[in-house]
Amino acid sequence: MTTSADPTPLAPGAPRSGTTFLGLPTAPRGVGHLRGTQSFPDAARTSLRDGQLRANLGRATTTIRGKRAAVVAEVPHWEQLRQAGKALKAATMARLDEHLEELERQVTARGGTVHWARDAAEANRIVTELVRATGSDEVVKVKSMATQEIGLNEALEAAGIEAVETDLAELIVQLGEDSPSHILVPAIHKNRSEIREIFRRTIPGVDPGLTDEPRQLAMAARTHLRERFLRARVAVSGANFAVAETGTLAVVESEGNGRMCLTLPQTLVTVMGIEKVVPRWEDLGVFLQLLPRSSTGERMNPYTSLWAGVTPGDGPQDFHLVLLDNGRTAVLADEVGREALHCIRCSACLNVCPVYERAGGHAYGSVYPGPIGAVLSPQLTGVEDNASLPYASSLCGACYDVCPVAIDIPSILVHLRAEHVEAQPRPTAEAVAFRGLSRVMSNPRLWHLAQRAAGLGRFLARGRPTLPAALPPPASAWTRTRDLPTPPGRSFVQQWTEEHRR
């Protein structure tokens, strides 16, 4: 199967240009908002100094974790649901090309138009030309990770088109000229007082007496957006799922802004990663149970919008679906790493990750932060373009425990670390050190000498349980961010020998 970036409607079965085949490692890598300007350790070092950020994250993630745990505990067959979701995703990826072609046929048969985009640049060009064709200079947007990934707002702005975020958290980020730091709650790093100040500063005509009470903040945003909803002629959305056999798209949300965007405008453009397809209508039943409990801690989403193509006289009369690759084909070619494509963007892994809770989402440099971002972003861009992210983890395994489709994120992290090490043109200092350690540990004489030498560590520790962080180079690179326990007074071998001499 090939992909095409031609924004012109294609007739079913028409030949397409392009040479990007699903599952080939030579496929183009992803571009867009997937890389940071700093490595993760450098960016995290900055965010760790922000006490307010850490407090905001700690409160929010603790609340979300508690809500999720409560509603998951209500489902006696939760583990079976997880395994069903995992199996469905694996089976879908194995025949992804067939399901995508079936989705195209069904959407086209129902009056929609399907476009194929190899990367972010082509997707942005397609959407921009579609909006220009309507004569509109404004679009309203439903929260969408795919459009954040490709930098659509910036592309539209460069073309003289204003993109208005209608999700409350996305609106806060946009008005504050900030960037999202969480998959589900983009403004998780802001507290209510900070949000109030953003609204006072940026929303025309807002009540100067606006408080930080949640209802007042929501009403201010609603008043600001209402006029935009009513006058908008074009909407842009993402999609949580797409059903191949019926051509149905699904968006789940909690505020109702999505429903407004999906029904009021004349033209609707949906940008969707190719991994979001599911084969059958009945498959939705599994994911619509897993997603709300894992994301917002709800039994079901308040708004679940489903549509297929165009319905005369009801909703948008011009529907376009943009299927985005942007590195996903290359991920699919990796037998271990492809499991990252199973992600349903619930963000449960972020909420339990001790690294994310302390460093925050911006430290990852990608629109996909947290554990799933640490395995997905490097694969989309190529590991060497995001080499620090697979190391942004303690490998504690909490992310795997809560993932609703049982993605083995720790194993993928280790796999990507190995890829990075093997890609180095010469051995790293760490590799040389471990090679030397291997030799010492495999030679009893050297090992006993090393144990005696370790006694110097007790001298440096001066009675403390750990060695000082300010060890001289190159050891300082290790102890700067890790506690190195003080060597014991007696080694295990010495204790064993003394015990068995009695």
Short mmCIF file of C-alpha atoms in Angstrom, two decimals:
data_model
loop_
_atom_site.label_atom_id
_atom_site.label_comp_id
_atom_site.label_asym_id
_atom_site.label_seq_id
_atom_site.Cartn_x
_atom_site.Cartn_y
_atom_site.Cartn_z
CA MET A 1 0.00 0.00 0.00
CA THR A 2 1.30 3.46 -0.86
CA THR A 3 0.45 6.82 0.60
CA SER A 4 -0.40 10.04 -1.18
CA ALA A 5 -0.16 13.62 -0.01
CA ASP A 6 -2.31 14.94 -2.84
CA PRO A 7 -5.15 17.05 -1.34
CA THR A 8 -7.26 16.50 -4.45
CA PRO A 9 -10.12 14.01 -3.83
CA LEU A 10 -9.23 10.54 -5.06
CA ALA A 11 -11.73 8.19 -6.61
CA PRO A 12 -11.86 4.71 -5.06
CA GLY A 13 -9.21 2.53 -6.61
CA ALA A 14 -7.46 5.43 -8.32
CA PRO A 15 -3.66 5.12 -8.51
CA ARG A 16 -1.72 7.14 -6.00
CA SER A 17 1.77 8.58 -6.12
CA GLY A 18 4.21 7.88 -3.30
CA THR A 19 6.46 5.11 -2.15
CA THR A 20 5.88 4.83 1.58
CA PHE A 21 4.97 1.22 2.31
CA LEU A 22 3.70 0.11 5.69
CA GLY A 23 6.24 -1.76 7.76
CA LEU A 24 9.46 -0.83 5.98
CA PRO A 25 12.29 0.54 8.18
CA THR A 26 13.35 2.88 5.36
CA ALA A 27 10.08 4.81 5.66
CA PRO A 28 10.38 8.56 6.34
CA ARG A 29 10.85 9.55 9.97
CA GLY A 30 8.51 11.88 11.83
CA VAL A 31 8.84 15.64 11.88
CA GLY A 32 7.00 18.30 13.85
CA HIS A 33 6.77 18.79 17.61
CA LEU A 34 8.56 15.58 18.52
CA ARG A 35 12.00 16.86 19.55
CA GLY A 36 13.19 19.31 22.16
CA THR A 37 15.99 21.84 21.89
CA GLN A 38 17.63 20.33 24.99
CA SER A 39 18.31 16.80 26.11
CA PHE A 40 15.95 15.45 28.75
CA PRO A 41 18.48 15.68 31.62
CA ASP A 42 19.22 19.35 30.86
CA ALA A 43 15.54 20.27 30.52
CA ALA A 44 14.58 18.30 33.63
CA ARG A 45 17.30 20.01 35.66
CA THR A 46 15.60 23.34 34.92
CA SER A 47 12.07 22.18 35.71
CA LEU A 48 13.15 20.53 38.96
CA ARG A 49 14.03 23.99 40.30
CA ASP A 50 10.41 25.14 39.84
CA GLY A 51 8.71 24.41 43.15
CA GLN A 52 5.31 25.67 41.98
CA LEU A 53 5.40 23.37 38.95
CA ARG A 54 6.17 20.35 41.12
CA ALA A 55 3.38 21.26 43.54
CA ASN A 56 0.86 21.65 40.70
CA LEU A 57 1.86 18.32 39.16
CA GLY A 58 1.85 16.50 42.47
CA ARG A 59 -1.67 17.62 43.36
CA ALA A 60 -3.12 16.92 39.92
CA THR A 61 -1.56 13.51 39.33
CA THR A 62 -2.49 12.35 42.84
CA THR A 63 -6.13 13.29 42.22
CA ILE A 64 -6.29 11.59 38.83
CA ARG A 65 -4.59 8.44 40.15
CA GLY A 66 -7.15 8.16 42.92
CA LYS A 67 -10.12 8.58 40.58
CA ARG A 68 -8.75 6.00 38.15
CA ALA A 69 -8.08 3.45 40.88
CA ALA A 70 -11.63 3.79 42.22
CA VAL A 71 -13.43 3.19 38.91
CA VAL A 72 -11.05 0.43 37.78
CA ALA A 73 -11.69 -1.42 41.05
CA GLU A 74 -15.39 -1.54 40.13
CA VAL A 75 -14.67 -3.80 37.12
CA PRO A 76 -14.08 -7.41 38.20
CA HIS A 77 -12.81 -8.42 34.76
CA TRP A 78 -10.47 -5.45 34.27
CA GLU A 79 -7.44 -7.59 33.49
CA GLN A 80 -9.39 -9.51 30.85
CA LEU A 81 -10.42 -6.20 29.30
CA ARG A 82 -6.77 -5.10 29.21
CA GLN A 83 -5.72 -8.30 27.49
CA ALA A 84 -8.60 -7.98 25.01
CA GLY A 85 -7.48 -4.45 24.15
CA LYS A 86 -3.89 -5.63 23.76
CA ALA A 87 -4.91 -8.50 21.48
CA LEU A 88 -7.13 -6.27 19.34
CA LYS A 89 -4.34 -3.76 18.85
CA ALA A 90 -1.78 -6.43 17.98
CA ALA A 91 -4.12 -8.03 15.45
CA THR A 92 -4.90 -4.64 13.91
CA MET A 93 -1.23 -3.73 13.49
CA ALA A 94 -0.60 -7.08 11.77
CA ARG A 95 -3.06 -6.15 9.01
CA LEU A 96 -2.96 -2.38 9.23
CA ASP A 97 -2.70 -1.80 5.49
CA GLU A 98 -5.88 -3.79 4.82
CA HIS A 99 -7.84 -1.98 7.53
CA LEU A 100 -6.75 1.43 6.30
CA GLU A 101 -7.78 0.68 2.74
CA GLU A 102 -11.15 -0.58 3.97
CA LEU A 103 -11.56 2.60 6.04
CA GLU A 104 -10.87 4.68 2.94
CA ARG A 105 -13.44 2.75 0.93
CA GLN A 106 -16.12 3.16 3.59
CA VAL A 107 -15.50 6.86 4.23
CA THR A 108 -15.52 7.57 0.50
CA ALA A 109 -18.73 5.56 0.02
CA ARG A 110 -20.41 7.73 2.65
CA GLY A 111 -19.50 11.02 0.99
CA GLY A 112 -16.21 11.80 2.71
CA THR A 113 -12.79 12.37 1.16
CA VAL A 114 -9.62 10.63 2.34
CA HIS A 115 -6.13 12.12 2.06
CA TRP A 116 -2.84 10.40 2.86
CA ALA A 117 0.04 12.34 4.42
CA ARG A 118 3.56 10.94 4.69
CA ASP A 119 4.68 13.47 7.31
CA ALA A 120 3.79 16.64 9.18
CA ALA A 121 4.67 18.97 6.31
CA GLU A 122 2.35 17.19 3.89
CA ALA A 123 -0.47 16.98 6.44
CA ASN A 124 -0.19 20.70 7.16
CA ARG A 125 -0.24 21.51 3.45
CA ILE A 126 -3.34 19.38 2.90
CA VAL A 127 -5.29 20.96 5.76
CA THR A 128 -4.21 24.49 4.87
CA GLU A 129 -5.34 24.08 1.25
CA LEU A 130 -8.65 22.58 2.35
CA VAL A 131 -9.34 25.54 4.65
CA ARG A 132 -8.29 28.04 1.99
CA ALA A 133 -10.71 26.40 -0.46
CA THR A 134 -13.60 27.32 1.85
CA GLY A 135 -12.60 31.01 1.88
CA SER A 136 -12.46 30.98 5.68
CA ASP A 137 -9.67 32.58 7.69
CA GLU A 138 -10.62 30.90 10.97
CA VAL A 139 -11.08 27.34 12.24
CA VAL A 140 -12.30 25.95 15.55
CA LYS A 141 -10.44 22.94 16.86
CA VAL A 142 -11.26 19.90 18.94
CA LYS A 143 -8.41 18.74 21.21
CA SER A 144 -6.09 16.67 19.02
CA MET A 145 -2.67 15.17 19.73
CA ALA A 146 -2.10 14.57 16.01
CA THR A 147 -2.52 18.25 15.11
CA GLN A 148 -0.20 19.22 17.98
CA GLU A 149 2.32 16.68 16.72
CA ILE A 150 2.42 18.18 13.24
CA GLY A 151 2.33 21.82 14.42
CA LEU A 152 -0.88 22.57 12.54
CA ASN A 153 -1.70 25.76 14.43
CA GLU A 154 1.62 27.30 13.44
CA ALA A 155 1.18 26.21 9.82
CA LEU A 156 -2.30 27.75 9.67
CA GLU A 157 -1.09 30.96 11.28
CA ALA A 158 1.67 31.24 8.67
CA ALA A 159 -1.06 30.99 6.02
CA GLY A 160 -3.13 33.76 7.65
CA ILE A 161 -5.65 31.39 9.23
CA GLU A 162 -6.50 31.62 12.93
CA ALA A 163 -6.90 28.32 14.79
CA VAL A 164 -9.02 28.59 17.94
CA GLU A 165 -8.62 25.84 20.55
CA THR A 166 -11.98 25.03 22.16
CA ASP A 167 -10.93 22.49 24.77
CA LEU A 168 -10.64 24.42 28.05
CA ALA A 169 -7.13 23.26 28.90
CA GLU A 170 -5.92 23.75 25.33
CA LEU A 171 -7.45 27.23 25.35
CA ILE A 172 -5.55 28.06 28.54
CA VAL A 173 -2.30 26.92 26.94
CA GLN A 174 -3.02 28.84 23.74
CA LEU A 175 -3.99 32.08 25.47
CA GLY A 176 -0.96 31.82 27.72
CA GLU A 177 1.31 31.32 24.68
CA ASP A 178 2.50 28.13 26.34
CA SER A 179 2.79 24.53 25.20
CA PRO A 180 0.94 21.44 26.48
CA SER A 181 2.63 19.37 29.19
CA HIS A 182 0.23 16.43 29.49
CA ILE A 183 -1.61 14.25 26.99
CA LEU A 184 -5.00 14.52 28.67
CA VAL A 185 -4.68 17.71 30.76
CA PRO A 186 -2.49 20.04 28.68
CA ALA A 187 -2.51 22.79 31.34
CA ILE A 188 -1.79 20.47 34.27
CA HIS A 189 1.25 22.61 35.12
CA LYS A 190 -0.96 25.65 35.81
CA ASN A 191 -2.98 26.27 38.96
CA ARG A 192 -6.27 28.17 39.20
CA SER A 193 -4.68 31.48 40.13
CA GLU A 194 -2.36 31.32 37.14
CA ILE A 195 -5.30 30.49 34.86
CA ARG A 196 -7.29 33.44 36.21
CA GLU A 197 -4.42 35.80 35.40
CA ILE A 198 -4.17 34.40 31.86
CA PHE A 199 -7.91 34.97 31.30
CA ARG A 200 -7.79 38.48 32.75
CA ARG A 201 -4.89 39.36 30.49
CA THR A 202 -6.07 37.82 27.20
CA ILE A 203 -9.86 37.47 26.97
CA PRO A 204 -11.49 40.67 25.65
CA GLY A 205 -14.23 42.01 27.90
CA VAL A 206 -13.63 39.52 30.72
CA ASP A 207 -14.96 40.55 34.13
CA PRO A 208 -12.05 42.28 35.95
CA GLY A 209 -13.42 40.77 39.16
CA LEU A 210 -12.99 37.24 37.83
CA THR A 211 -11.97 34.88 40.64
CA ASP A 212 -10.15 31.55 40.49
CA GLU A 213 -13.31 29.62 41.37
CA PRO A 214 -13.58 26.79 38.77
CA ARG A 215 -17.14 27.59 37.73
CA GLN A 216 -16.32 31.24 37.07
CA LEU A 217 -13.27 30.30 35.01
CA ALA A 218 -15.35 27.83 32.97
CA MET A 219 -18.10 30.40 32.37
CA ALA A 220 -15.56 32.99 31.20
CA ALA A 221 -14.16 30.48 28.69
CA ARG A 222 -17.66 29.47 27.56
CA THR A 223 -18.65 33.08 26.91
CA HIS A 224 -15.43 33.65 24.96
CA LEU A 225 -15.93 30.54 22.80
CA ARG A 226 -19.67 30.72 22.16
CA GLU A 227 -19.39 33.34 19.43
CA ARG A 228 -16.58 31.36 17.77
CA PHE A 229 -18.68 28.20 17.68
CA LEU A 230 -21.63 29.95 16.09
CA ARG A 231 -19.71 31.75 13.35
CA ALA A 232 -17.18 29.04 12.45
CA ARG A 233 -17.44 27.55 8.97
CA VAL A 234 -14.57 25.08 9.36
CA ALA A 235 -13.61 22.74 12.20
CA VAL A 236 -10.51 20.60 12.65
CA SER A 237 -10.51 17.54 14.86
CA GLY A 238 -8.51 14.47 15.71
CA ALA A 239 -10.03 11.05 16.27
CA ASN A 240 -9.79 8.59 19.13
CA PHE A 241 -10.81 5.69 16.89
CA ALA A 242 -11.90 4.95 13.33
CA VAL A 243 -13.89 1.82 12.47
CA ALA A 244 -12.73 0.29 9.19
CA GLU A 245 -15.84 -1.77 8.41
CA THR A 246 -18.25 1.19 8.69
CA GLY A 247 -16.08 4.27 8.03
CA THR A 248 -17.11 5.66 11.43
CA LEU A 249 -14.94 8.16 13.30
CA ALA A 250 -15.13 8.55 17.09
CA VAL A 251 -14.21 11.45 19.38
CA VAL A 252 -14.66 11.19 23.15
CA GLU A 253 -14.52 14.25 25.41
CA SER A 254 -15.90 15.73 28.61
CA GLU A 255 -16.85 19.33 27.87
CA GLY A 256 -19.17 19.37 24.87
CA ASN A 257 -16.87 21.57 22.82
CA GLY A 258 -16.15 18.62 20.55
CA ARG A 259 -19.83 18.10 19.85
CA MET A 260 -20.15 21.76 18.87
CA CYS A 261 -17.19 21.56 16.49
CA LEU A 262 -18.35 18.29 14.94
CA THR A 263 -21.91 19.43 14.22
CA LEU A 264 -22.09 23.21 13.60
CA PRO A 265 -19.49 24.05 10.89
CA GLN A 266 -20.06 23.38 7.20
CA THR A 267 -16.65 21.72 6.72
CA LEU A 268 -14.93 19.23 9.02
CA VAL A 269 -11.32 18.13 8.61
CA THR A 270 -10.10 15.24 10.78
CA VAL A 271 -6.39 14.50 11.17
CA MET A 272 -5.76 10.98 12.45
CA GLY A 273 -2.69 8.83 12.99
CA ILE A 274 -2.90 5.63 10.97
CA GLU A 275 -2.66 3.52 14.14
CA LYS A 276 -6.06 4.71 15.43
CA VAL A 277 -8.06 2.39 13.16
CA VAL A 278 -9.96 -0.60 14.60
CA PRO A 279 -11.35 -3.32 12.32
CA ARG A 280 -14.94 -3.77 13.52
CA TRP A 281 -17.72 -1.80 15.14
CA GLU A 282 -17.87 -4.23 18.06
CA ASP A 283 -14.19 -3.53 18.85
CA LEU A 284 -15.19 -0.08 20.07
CA GLY A 285 -16.98 -1.72 22.99
CA VAL A 286 -13.68 -2.80 24.51
CA PHE A 287 -11.89 0.53 24.10
CA LEU A 288 -14.84 2.65 25.24
CA GLN A 289 -14.67 0.77 28.54
CA LEU A 290 -10.90 1.02 28.90
CA LEU A 291 -10.34 4.64 27.86
CA PRO A 292 -12.57 6.71 30.19
CA ARG A 293 -11.60 4.79 33.31
CA SER A 294 -7.90 5.05 32.51
CA SER A 295 -7.92 8.70 31.44
CA THR A 296 -10.41 10.85 33.35
CA GLY A 297 -11.38 8.28 35.98
CA GLU A 298 -14.96 8.14 34.67
CA ARG A 299 -17.16 5.14 33.95
CA MET A 300 -17.95 6.58 30.54
CA ASN A 301 -17.16 9.75 28.64
CA PRO A 302 -19.83 12.46 28.96
CA TYR A 303 -19.69 13.03 25.17
CA THR A 304 -19.02 10.26 22.66
CA SER A 305 -19.46 11.58 19.11
CA LEU A 306 -19.64 9.15 16.18
CA TRP A 307 -20.01 10.06 12.52
CA ALA A 308 -19.54 8.43 9.15
CA GLY A 309 -19.00 10.57 6.05
CA VAL A 310 -21.68 13.12 5.26
CA THR A 311 -25.40 13.07 6.13
CA PRO A 312 -27.45 15.46 3.93
CA GLY A 313 -28.99 18.23 6.01
CA ASP A 314 -27.33 17.13 9.25
CA GLY A 315 -23.90 18.28 10.42
CA PRO A 316 -20.94 19.18 8.19
CA GLN A 317 -21.65 18.73 4.50
CA ASP A 318 -18.00 18.50 3.53
CA PHE A 319 -15.87 15.94 5.41
CA HIS A 320 -12.17 15.24 4.92
CA LEU A 321 -10.10 12.60 6.68
CA VAL A 322 -6.31 13.06 6.67
CA LEU A 323 -4.48 9.82 7.50
CA LEU A 324 -1.10 10.67 9.01
CA ASP A 325 2.02 8.48 8.91
CA ASN A 326 4.81 10.81 10.17
CA GLY A 327 7.14 8.00 11.22
CA ARG A 328 4.54 5.43 12.23
CA THR A 329 5.44 3.15 9.33
CA ALA A 330 9.03 3.01 10.59
CA VAL A 331 7.79 2.17 14.09
CA LEU A 332 5.67 -0.63 12.68
CA ALA A 333 8.80 -2.26 11.24
CA ASP A 334 10.30 -2.76 14.73
CA GLU A 335 8.96 -6.01 16.19
CA VAL A 336 9.58 -4.84 19.76
CA GLY A 337 8.94 -1.12 19.45
CA ARG A 338 5.74 -1.35 17.40
CA GLU A 339 3.80 -2.05 20.60
CA ALA A 340 4.00 1.71 21.28
CA LEU A 341 1.50 2.17 18.44
CA HIS A 342 -1.11 0.40 20.58
CA CYS A 343 -1.39 3.54 22.75
CA ILE A 344 -4.92 4.95 23.07
CA ARG A 345 -3.67 8.27 24.59
CA CYS A 346 -5.24 7.79 28.03
CA SER A 347 -2.21 9.28 29.89
CA ALA A 348 -2.49 6.81 32.79
CA CYS A 349 1.24 6.12 32.52
CA LEU A 350 2.06 9.81 33.03
CA ASN A 351 0.00 10.00 36.20
CA VAL A 352 1.91 7.18 37.93
CA CYS A 353 5.40 7.98 36.64
CA PRO A 354 7.73 9.36 39.34
CA VAL A 355 9.95 10.93 36.69
CA TYR A 356 7.08 12.77 34.97
CA GLU A 357 5.63 13.95 38.29
CA ARG A 358 8.90 15.65 39.19
CA ALA A 359 10.19 16.82 35.82
CA GLY A 360 6.91 17.76 34.11
CA GLY A 361 5.92 17.34 30.48
CA HIS A 362 7.94 20.16 28.94
CA ALA A 363 11.21 18.43 29.85
CA TYR A 364 10.50 15.74 27.26
CA GLY A 365 10.57 18.23 24.38
CA SER A 366 7.76 16.41 22.57
CA VAL A 367 3.97 16.65 22.50
CA TYR A 368 4.08 13.09 23.86
CA PRO A 369 5.58 13.32 27.37
CA GLY A 370 5.91 10.74 30.10
CA PRO A 371 6.62 7.02 29.68
CA ILE A 372 4.71 6.61 26.41
CA GLY A 373 6.49 9.65 24.98
CA ALA A 374 9.83 8.18 26.01
CA VAL A 375 9.18 5.16 23.76
CA LEU A 376 7.04 6.71 21.01
CA SER A 377 8.84 9.97 20.18
CA PRO A 378 12.30 8.40 19.67
CA GLN A 379 10.84 5.82 17.34
CA LEU A 380 8.92 8.38 15.30
CA THR A 381 11.99 10.55 14.84
CA GLY A 382 14.69 7.89 14.93
CA VAL A 383 16.34 6.99 18.23
CA GLU A 384 19.49 9.04 17.63
CA ASP A 385 17.41 12.22 17.19
CA ASN A 386 15.85 11.69 20.63
CA ALA A 387 18.53 9.61 22.32
CA SER A 388 18.01 10.89 25.87
CA LEU A 389 14.30 10.02 26.14
CA PRO A 390 14.63 6.23 26.58
CA TYR A 391 16.71 7.02 29.66
CA ALA A 392 13.98 9.25 31.18
CA SER A 393 12.74 6.41 33.35
CA SER A 394 13.58 4.52 36.51
CA LEU A 395 12.17 1.30 34.93
CA CYS A 396 9.92 0.88 37.98
CA GLY A 397 7.17 -0.69 35.83
CA ALA A 398 4.27 1.39 37.17
CA CYS A 399 3.44 2.48 33.61
CA TYR A 400 2.92 -1.13 32.50
CA ASP A 401 0.71 -1.88 35.51
CA VAL A 402 -1.78 0.87 34.63
CA CYS A 403 -1.69 0.79 30.82
CA PRO A 404 -5.19 -0.18 29.61
CA VAL A 405 -3.77 -2.09 26.63
CA ALA A 406 -0.83 -3.57 28.57
CA ILE A 407 2.00 -1.95 26.61
CA ASP A 408 5.28 -3.23 28.05
CA ILE A 409 6.89 0.21 28.18
CA PRO A 410 9.87 -0.83 30.38
CA SER A 411 10.93 -3.53 27.90
CA ILE A 412 10.67 -1.10 24.99
CA LEU A 413 12.77 1.45 26.90
CA VAL A 414 15.51 -1.14 27.42
CA HIS A 415 15.26 -2.12 23.74
CA LEU A 416 15.69 1.50 22.62
CA ARG A 417 18.60 2.04 25.00
CA ALA A 418 20.32 -0.95 23.44
CA GLU A 419 19.71 0.49 19.97
CA HIS A 420 21.32 3.75 21.05
CA VAL A 421 24.36 2.04 22.53
CA GLU A 422 24.85 -0.15 19.45
CA ALA A 423 24.63 2.91 17.19
CA GLN A 424 27.63 4.61 18.82
CA PRO A 425 30.73 4.72 16.58
CA ARG A 426 33.02 4.05 19.56
CA PRO A 427 32.45 2.62 23.06
CA THR A 428 31.06 5.08 25.59
CA ALA A 429 32.76 5.69 28.93
CA GLU A 430 29.97 3.76 30.61
CA ALA A 431 30.44 0.81 28.25
CA VAL A 432 34.17 0.77 28.95
CA ALA A 433 33.49 0.87 32.69
CA PHE A 434 31.07 -2.03 32.58
CA ARG A 435 33.40 -4.02 30.36
CA GLY A 436 36.09 -3.57 33.00
CA LEU A 437 33.63 -4.50 35.74
CA SER A 438 32.70 -7.64 33.84
CA ARG A 439 36.34 -8.68 33.73
CA VAL A 440 36.80 -8.02 37.45
CA MET A 441 33.65 -9.94 38.43
CA SER A 442 34.65 -12.95 36.32
CA ASN A 443 38.09 -13.23 37.98
CA PRO A 444 38.03 -14.25 41.70
CA ARG A 445 41.44 -12.74 42.44
CA LEU A 446 40.56 -9.38 40.85
CA TRP A 447 37.16 -9.43 42.55
CA HIS A 448 38.64 -9.88 46.03
CA LEU A 449 41.15 -7.08 45.36
CA ALA A 450 38.30 -4.81 44.25
CA GLN A 451 36.38 -5.59 47.44
CA ARG A 452 39.34 -4.57 49.55
CA ALA A 453 39.75 -1.37 47.53
CA ALA A 454 36.07 -0.58 48.07
CA GLY A 455 36.92 0.00 51.70
CA LEU A 456 38.18 3.43 50.65
CA GLY A 457 34.54 4.32 50.07
CA ARG A 458 33.89 4.16 53.81
CA PHE A 459 36.62 6.70 54.33
CA LEU A 460 35.02 9.07 51.79
CA ALA A 461 31.54 8.56 53.29
CA ARG A 462 32.72 9.57 56.79
CA GLY A 463 29.92 7.65 58.49
CA ARG A 464 27.13 8.62 56.08
CA PRO A 465 24.91 5.94 54.41
CA THR A 466 25.82 7.13 50.89
CA LEU A 467 28.95 8.42 49.23
CA PRO A 468 29.12 12.20 48.61
CA ALA A 469 27.63 13.47 45.36
CA ALA A 470 30.74 15.51 44.60
CA LEU A 471 33.03 12.62 43.71
CA PRO A 472 35.74 13.52 41.19
CA PRO A 473 35.20 12.87 37.46
CA PRO A 474 34.26 10.58 35.86
CA ALA A 475 32.46 9.12 38.91
CA SER A 476 30.71 12.48 39.45
CA ALA A 477 28.58 11.92 36.34
CA TRP A 478 27.05 8.93 38.09
CA THR A 479 26.72 10.20 41.66
CA ARG A 480 25.34 13.60 40.63
CA THR A 481 21.93 12.04 40.04
CA ARG A 482 22.19 8.73 41.92
CA ASP A 483 22.83 7.68 45.50
CA LEU A 484 25.83 5.35 45.75
CA PRO A 485 25.60 3.35 49.01
CA THR A 486 28.62 3.31 51.27
CA PRO A 487 30.38 -0.07 51.01
CA PRO A 488 29.64 -2.29 54.05
CA GLY A 489 32.30 -2.97 56.67
CA ARG A 490 32.29 -6.63 55.73
CA SER A 491 31.55 -8.07 52.30
CA PHE A 492 29.01 -10.83 51.76
CA VAL A 493 31.80 -13.32 51.13
CA GLN A 494 33.48 -12.39 54.41
CA GLN A 495 30.23 -12.74 56.32
CA TRP A 496 29.46 -16.09 54.65
CA THR A 497 32.94 -17.41 55.41
CA GLU A 498 32.78 -16.36 59.07
CA GLU A 499 29.31 -17.81 59.51
CA HIS A 500 30.19 -21.21 58.06
CA ARG A 501 33.41 -21.55 60.01
CA ARG A 502 31.45 -21.81 63.25
#
